[in-house]
Amino acid sequence: MPSPAEPGRGAGAAPSGVLAVVGDLVEDIVVWAGEPVRTATDTAAQVFRTRGGSAANVAALAAAHLPTRFIGRIGADAAGEALVADLASRGVDVRVQRAGSTGAVVLLVATDGEGTMFPDRGASAELSEVDAAWLDGLAWLHAPAYGFEREPMRGELLRLAALARGAGAQTSLDASSTGLIAGLGVEAAHELLRAFAPDVLFANEDEAALLGLAGGGALAASVARTVVVKHGPLPTDVITGGELVARVDVPPVSGIRDLTGAGDAFAAGFLAATLGGADVAAACATGHASAASVLMSPGAPPR
């Protein structure tokens, strides 16, 4: 199985085995502000409804390149079924539990593309007691750290990671958000990362700084085999065993309107390339191209 810790390898054979992504599938209500927000009165805007959820975003984009399975929970409602149908139409093998109400996230996107999220995760945060058969054929398990926000899903993610490792699969986590990390507490976040034991941890610049991982070192080595730190338009750093092993330039992108889902798209491209045998530099380049594909459309799905 390909390893992200081998910077000298190039692309190899077609992926073998399934990429399973565990986590959120929600409706995104995306608000593109047409001007600076004017508090307590009207602000010109465009409003879009799209399929969202960090885990679902990764699965939808990765499915174009390798067998991909989504594992999560939706509400017992029409909104959830529509989201499942969207994922399935993109080639994802969708395995969901159904209970409660499907979650939704309002994303307020400023004119510079930066977004502010107002999440109501609903059923997506209540995943528990996943059938172990849903991991059959697994080569890699990926999850957003949003699943650590509360129980029962926190414990379920750790259980699934242990099952994946026991089956010989590799694992990855996305740090998700500084708000999540601050809410958990940095030390608690470190302990959860160590318990999950990801082969790859994805983090943006702010998340890596809050976790104390940006410079590498013993702390970075203790929470993940490889830490991938994204710096927006600046080069992406790959830290393995606490040491910087690659710094990969990001091609310039013009016309950026919405940064929503760019990190998820990067993860999808990186994982698909890694499972195809690419080295970390090539995997980052694929991740950059995947991220660029979502920057001009509302929400995460490219249009």
Tab-separated table of C-alpha atoms in Angstrom:
chain	number	residue	atom	x	y	z
A	1	MET	CA	0.000	0.000	0.000
A	2	PRO	CA	1.381	3.461	-0.837
A	3	SER	CA	2.883	5.423	2.007
A	4	PRO	CA	2.797	9.222	2.280
A	5	ALA	CA	6.188	9.095	3.962
A	6	GLU	CA	8.085	8.197	0.792
A	7	PRO	CA	8.894	11.494	-0.963
A	8	GLY	CA	10.883	9.900	-3.773
A	9	ARG	CA	8.148	7.810	-5.376
A	10	GLY	CA	6.192	8.768	-8.465
A	11	ALA	CA	2.782	7.700	-9.683
A	12	GLY	CA	2.256	3.962	-9.875
A	13	ALA	CA	-0.519	1.483	-10.524
A	14	ALA	CA	-4.226	2.141	-10.315
A	15	PRO	CA	-5.546	2.327	-6.746
A	16	SER	CA	-6.333	-0.988	-5.077
A	17	GLY	CA	-9.015	-1.055	-2.397
A	18	VAL	CA	-11.597	1.417	-1.188
A	19	LEU	CA	-11.187	4.904	0.238
A	20	ALA	CA	-13.809	5.211	2.995
A	21	VAL	CA	-14.707	8.674	4.245
A	22	VAL	CA	-16.543	8.905	7.568
A	23	GLY	CA	-18.397	11.973	8.736
A	24	ASP	CA	-20.824	14.688	7.781
A	25	LEU	CA	-23.344	14.913	4.948
A	26	VAL	CA	-25.417	18.092	5.264
A	27	GLU	CA	-27.158	20.748	3.214
A	28	ASP	CA	-25.101	23.893	2.664
A	29	ILE	CA	-26.971	27.170	2.357
A	30	VAL	CA	-24.355	29.407	0.777
A	31	VAL	CA	-24.763	33.182	0.963
A	32	TRP	CA	-22.489	35.174	-1.335
A	33	ALA	CA	-22.396	38.704	0.042
A	34	GLY	CA	-22.349	41.248	-2.767
A	35	GLU	CA	-20.980	43.982	-0.529
A	36	PRO	CA	-19.612	44.352	3.005
A	37	VAL	CA	-22.198	43.080	5.484
A	38	ARG	CA	-24.403	45.896	6.758
A	39	THR	CA	-25.498	44.982	10.274
A	40	ALA	CA	-29.183	45.446	11.182
A	41	THR	CA	-30.267	46.172	7.605
A	42	ASP	CA	-30.183	44.626	4.118
A	43	THR	CA	-27.024	43.385	2.401
A	44	ALA	CA	-27.080	42.490	-1.297
A	45	ALA	CA	-26.454	38.761	-1.752
A	46	GLN	CA	-26.908	35.620	-3.822
A	47	VAL	CA	-28.127	32.476	-2.039
A	48	PHE	CA	-27.430	28.891	-3.159
A	49	ARG	CA	-28.330	25.468	-1.775
A	50	THR	CA	-25.753	22.726	-2.311
A	51	ARG	CA	-24.748	19.340	-0.961
A	52	GLY	CA	-22.175	19.851	1.764
A	53	GLY	CA	-20.338	18.277	4.649
A	54	SER	CA	-16.553	18.001	4.835
A	55	ALA	CA	-16.551	14.201	4.610
A	56	ALA	CA	-19.094	14.151	1.785
A	57	ASN	CA	-17.070	16.733	-0.132
A	58	VAL	CA	-13.966	14.542	0.006
A	59	ALA	CA	-15.900	11.455	-1.061
A	60	ALA	CA	-17.626	13.196	-3.971
A	61	LEU	CA	-14.377	14.467	-5.464
A	62	ALA	CA	-12.297	11.347	-4.790
A	63	ALA	CA	-14.894	9.085	-6.429
A	64	ALA	CA	-13.856	10.347	-9.853
A	65	HIS	CA	-10.473	8.685	-9.341
A	66	LEU	CA	-10.891	5.564	-7.190
A	67	PRO	CA	-13.518	3.394	-5.458
A	68	THR	CA	-14.907	5.583	-2.691
A	69	ARG	CA	-17.381	4.907	0.101
A	70	PHE	CA	-19.137	7.431	2.325
A	71	ILE	CA	-20.174	6.418	5.852
A	72	GLY	CA	-22.398	8.715	7.867
A	73	ARG	CA	-25.833	9.543	9.230
A	74	ILE	CA	-28.684	11.571	7.764
A	75	GLY	CA	-32.113	12.421	9.054
A	76	ALA	CA	-35.133	10.311	8.244
A	77	ASP	CA	-36.319	12.991	5.841
A	78	ALA	CA	-36.481	14.048	2.203
A	79	ALA	CA	-33.547	16.432	2.589
A	80	GLY	CA	-31.254	13.594	3.611
A	81	GLU	CA	-32.400	11.346	0.784
A	82	ALA	CA	-31.702	14.110	-1.744
A	83	LEU	CA	-28.166	14.457	-0.391
A	84	VAL	CA	-27.613	10.693	-0.602
A	85	ALA	CA	-28.856	10.715	-4.200
A	86	ASP	CA	-26.421	13.503	-5.063
A	87	LEU	CA	-23.461	11.588	-3.631
A	88	ALA	CA	-24.503	8.357	-5.343
A	89	SER	CA	-24.814	10.179	-8.675
A	90	ARG	CA	-21.122	11.065	-8.378
A	91	GLY	CA	-20.126	7.420	-8.085
A	92	VAL	CA	-19.883	7.181	-4.307
A	93	ASP	CA	-20.900	3.977	-2.523
A	94	VAL	CA	-23.133	5.560	0.146
A	95	ARG	CA	-23.712	3.807	3.496
A	96	VAL	CA	-25.838	5.838	5.912
A	97	GLN	CA	-27.798	5.474	9.100
A	98	ARG	CA	-31.145	7.302	9.200
A	99	ALA	CA	-32.455	8.998	12.348
A	100	GLY	CA	-33.386	12.468	13.531
A	101	SER	CA	-33.106	15.461	11.204
A	102	THR	CA	-30.599	16.095	8.441
A	103	GLY	CA	-28.071	18.793	9.300
A	104	ALA	CA	-27.582	22.111	7.564
A	105	VAL	CA	-24.838	24.722	7.509
A	106	VAL	CA	-25.250	28.374	6.555
A	107	LEU	CA	-22.080	29.754	4.979
A	108	LEU	CA	-21.690	33.504	4.689
A	109	VAL	CA	-19.033	34.119	2.042
A	110	ALA	CA	-17.490	37.580	1.870
A	111	THR	CA	-16.445	39.214	-1.393
A	112	ASP	CA	-12.852	38.008	-0.866
A	113	GLY	CA	-14.007	34.367	-0.765
A	114	GLU	CA	-13.523	33.832	2.964
A	115	GLY	CA	-16.455	32.155	4.671
A	116	THR	CA	-18.071	32.161	8.107
A	117	MET	CA	-20.031	29.035	9.034
A	118	PHE	CA	-23.174	28.664	11.110
A	119	PRO	CA	-23.502	24.874	11.556
A	120	ASP	CA	-26.467	22.863	12.758
A	121	ARG	CA	-25.003	19.408	12.193
A	122	GLY	CA	-28.144	17.501	13.134
A	123	ALA	CA	-28.012	13.768	12.504
A	124	SER	CA	-24.557	13.988	10.911
A	125	ALA	CA	-22.991	14.397	14.373
A	126	GLU	CA	-24.732	11.354	15.854
A	127	LEU	CA	-23.084	8.479	13.975
A	128	SER	CA	-22.687	5.397	16.180
A	129	GLU	CA	-22.397	1.604	16.048
A	130	VAL	CA	-21.368	1.404	12.402
A	131	ASP	CA	-21.604	-2.081	10.910
A	132	ALA	CA	-18.031	-3.367	10.588
A	133	ALA	CA	-18.973	-4.776	7.168
A	134	TRP	CA	-19.088	-1.186	5.918
A	135	LEU	CA	-15.277	-1.260	6.101
A	136	ASP	CA	-14.930	-4.307	3.826
A	137	GLY	CA	-12.296	-3.868	1.126
A	138	LEU	CA	-10.838	-0.845	2.875
A	139	ALA	CA	-7.471	0.573	1.818
A	140	TRP	CA	-7.738	3.963	3.536
A	141	LEU	CA	-10.029	5.609	6.101
A	142	HIS	CA	-10.378	9.404	6.146
A	143	ALA	CA	-12.376	11.579	8.537
A	144	PRO	CA	-12.761	15.262	9.371
A	145	ALA	CA	-12.005	16.104	12.997
A	146	TYR	CA	-15.479	17.656	13.202
A	147	GLY	CA	-16.528	14.171	14.301
A	148	PHE	CA	-14.585	14.679	17.549
A	149	GLU	CA	-16.900	17.486	18.638
A	150	ARG	CA	-19.030	15.272	20.879
A	151	GLU	CA	-20.081	11.754	21.739
A	152	PRO	CA	-21.180	9.263	20.516
A	153	MET	CA	-19.426	10.086	17.266
A	154	ARG	CA	-16.090	10.854	18.927
A	155	GLY	CA	-15.760	7.337	20.273
A	156	GLU	CA	-17.088	5.853	17.060
A	157	LEU	CA	-14.393	7.525	14.964
A	158	LEU	CA	-11.714	6.132	17.261
A	159	ARG	CA	-13.266	2.663	17.049
A	160	LEU	CA	-13.415	2.785	13.244
A	161	ALA	CA	-9.813	3.972	13.045
A	162	ALA	CA	-8.720	1.025	15.193
A	163	LEU	CA	-10.679	-1.378	12.982
A	164	ALA	CA	-9.108	0.137	9.880
A	165	ARG	CA	-5.590	-0.171	11.262
A	166	GLY	CA	-6.310	-3.736	12.320
A	167	ALA	CA	-7.341	-4.520	8.748
A	168	GLY	CA	-4.077	-3.105	7.404
A	169	ALA	CA	-5.556	0.140	6.077
A	170	GLN	CA	-4.046	3.588	6.477
A	171	THR	CA	-5.887	6.542	7.972
A	172	SER	CA	-6.050	10.307	7.708
A	173	LEU	CA	-7.691	13.202	9.508
A	174	ASP	CA	-8.468	16.787	8.600
A	175	ALA	CA	-8.009	19.226	11.490
A	176	SER	CA	-11.254	20.890	10.292
A	177	SER	CA	-11.279	24.272	12.065
A	178	THR	CA	-9.634	26.423	14.698
A	179	GLY	CA	-13.039	26.809	16.339
A	180	LEU	CA	-13.296	23.054	16.812
A	181	ILE	CA	-9.755	22.807	18.196
A	182	ALA	CA	-10.310	25.693	20.613
A	183	GLY	CA	-13.595	24.166	21.737
A	184	LEU	CA	-11.968	20.823	22.460
A	185	GLY	CA	-8.903	22.415	24.023
A	186	VAL	CA	-5.493	22.057	22.407
A	187	GLU	CA	-4.250	19.353	24.779
A	188	ALA	CA	-7.451	17.347	24.372
A	189	ALA	CA	-7.132	17.711	20.602
A	190	HIS	CA	-3.582	16.342	20.785
A	191	GLU	CA	-4.797	13.336	22.761
A	192	LEU	CA	-7.580	12.624	20.256
A	193	LEU	CA	-5.120	12.853	17.379
A	194	ARG	CA	-2.782	10.403	19.102
A	195	ALA	CA	-5.676	8.039	19.773
A	196	PHE	CA	-6.796	8.138	16.135
A	197	ALA	CA	-3.126	7.768	15.043
A	198	PRO	CA	-3.459	9.111	11.486
A	199	ASP	CA	-0.879	8.351	8.850
A	200	VAL	CA	-1.675	11.800	7.430
A	201	LEU	CA	-3.037	14.889	9.180
A	202	PHE	CA	-4.209	17.777	6.986
A	203	ALA	CA	-4.219	21.257	8.530
A	204	ASN	CA	-4.291	24.791	7.263
A	205	GLU	CA	-1.858	27.401	8.524
A	206	ASP	CA	-4.038	28.609	11.393
A	207	GLU	CA	-4.982	25.098	12.542
A	208	ALA	CA	-1.356	23.963	12.472
A	209	ALA	CA	-0.268	27.032	14.444
A	210	LEU	CA	-2.942	26.507	17.096
A	211	LEU	CA	-1.958	22.849	17.437
A	212	GLY	CA	1.740	23.766	17.584
A	213	LEU	CA	2.600	21.649	14.545
A	214	ALA	CA	3.652	24.166	11.899
A	215	GLY	CA	7.366	23.908	12.608
A	216	GLY	CA	7.463	20.128	12.846
A	217	GLY	CA	9.409	18.613	15.709
A	218	ALA	CA	8.557	15.993	18.301
A	219	LEU	CA	4.991	17.199	18.849
A	220	ALA	CA	4.150	16.882	15.151
A	221	ALA	CA	5.731	13.431	15.059
A	222	SER	CA	3.672	12.354	18.071
A	223	VAL	CA	0.255	13.125	16.566
A	224	ALA	CA	0.642	11.911	12.975
A	225	ARG	CA	3.137	10.131	10.796
A	226	THR	CA	2.853	12.912	8.197
A	227	VAL	CA	1.452	16.414	8.692
A	228	VAL	CA	0.458	18.369	5.582
A	229	VAL	CA	0.270	22.103	6.289
A	230	LYS	CA	-1.475	24.289	3.714
A	231	HIS	CA	-0.682	27.998	3.500
A	232	GLY	CA	-3.304	29.206	1.041
A	233	PRO	CA	-1.518	30.483	-2.089
A	234	LEU	CA	1.905	29.915	-0.512
A	235	PRO	CA	3.759	26.574	-0.713
A	236	THR	CA	2.366	23.556	1.115
A	237	ASP	CA	4.652	21.923	3.685
A	238	VAL	CA	4.877	18.168	4.205
A	239	ILE	CA	6.318	17.145	7.571
A	240	THR	CA	7.111	13.474	8.179
A	241	GLY	CA	8.516	12.186	11.447
A	242	GLY	CA	8.701	15.791	12.618
A	243	GLU	CA	10.961	16.815	9.704
A	244	LEU	CA	10.134	18.906	6.634
A	245	VAL	CA	10.399	16.529	3.650
A	246	ALA	CA	8.751	18.590	0.903
A	247	ARG	CA	7.628	22.132	0.160
A	248	VAL	CA	5.309	22.243	-2.840
A	249	ASP	CA	4.436	25.415	-4.737
A	250	VAL	CA	0.782	26.287	-5.339
A	251	PRO	CA	-0.028	27.371	-8.917
A	252	PRO	CA	-1.729	30.788	-9.003
A	253	VAL	CA	-5.513	30.817	-9.375
A	254	SER	CA	-7.430	33.842	-10.613
A	255	GLY	CA	-11.094	34.690	-10.169
A	256	ILE	CA	-11.461	33.147	-6.707
A	257	ARG	CA	-14.974	33.697	-5.339
A	258	ASP	CA	-15.574	31.009	-2.705
A	259	LEU	CA	-12.983	29.138	-0.630
A	260	THR	CA	-15.606	26.754	0.803
A	261	GLY	CA	-14.488	23.146	0.468
A	262	ALA	CA	-11.024	23.935	-0.887
A	263	GLY	CA	-9.382	21.978	1.929
A	264	ASP	CA	-11.702	19.031	1.342
A	265	ALA	CA	-10.896	19.103	-2.366
A	266	PHE	CA	-7.175	19.155	-1.566
A	267	ALA	CA	-7.564	16.109	0.669
A	268	ALA	CA	-9.508	14.257	-2.036
A	269	GLY	CA	-6.827	14.890	-4.625
A	270	PHE	CA	-3.966	14.101	-2.252
A	271	LEU	CA	-5.498	10.813	-1.112
A	272	ALA	CA	-6.446	9.685	-4.618
A	273	ALA	CA	-2.916	10.371	-5.827
A	274	THR	CA	-1.318	8.678	-2.807
A	275	LEU	CA	-3.439	5.567	-3.261
A	276	GLY	CA	-2.398	5.605	-6.910
A	277	GLY	CA	1.266	5.433	-5.877
A	278	ALA	CA	2.273	9.108	-6.050
A	279	ASP	CA	4.954	10.586	-3.814
A	280	VAL	CA	4.059	13.426	-1.445
A	281	ALA	CA	5.071	16.194	-3.847
A	282	ALA	CA	2.962	14.767	-6.660
A	283	ALA	CA	0.096	14.144	-4.238
A	284	CYS	CA	0.215	17.782	-3.126
A	285	ALA	CA	0.215	18.933	-6.749
A	286	THR	CA	-2.882	16.833	-7.403
A	287	GLY	CA	-4.448	18.254	-4.262
A	288	HIS	CA	-3.734	21.800	-5.415
A	289	ALA	CA	-5.394	21.137	-8.786
A	290	SER	CA	-8.412	19.604	-7.079
A	291	ALA	CA	-8.730	22.568	-4.712
A	292	ALA	CA	-8.537	25.022	-7.613
A	293	SER	CA	-11.547	23.323	-9.216
A	294	VAL	CA	-13.935	24.485	-6.463
A	295	LEU	CA	-12.848	28.098	-5.998
A	296	MET	CA	-15.192	29.743	-8.491
A	297	SER	CA	-18.482	28.073	-7.523
A	298	PRO	CA	-20.784	28.336	-4.490
A	299	GLY	CA	-20.034	25.797	-1.796
A	300	ALA	CA	-17.837	22.763	-2.269
A	301	PRO	CA	-19.190	21.035	-5.417
A	302	PRO	CA	-17.402	22.211	-8.592
A	303	ARG	CA	-19.684	23.496	-11.327
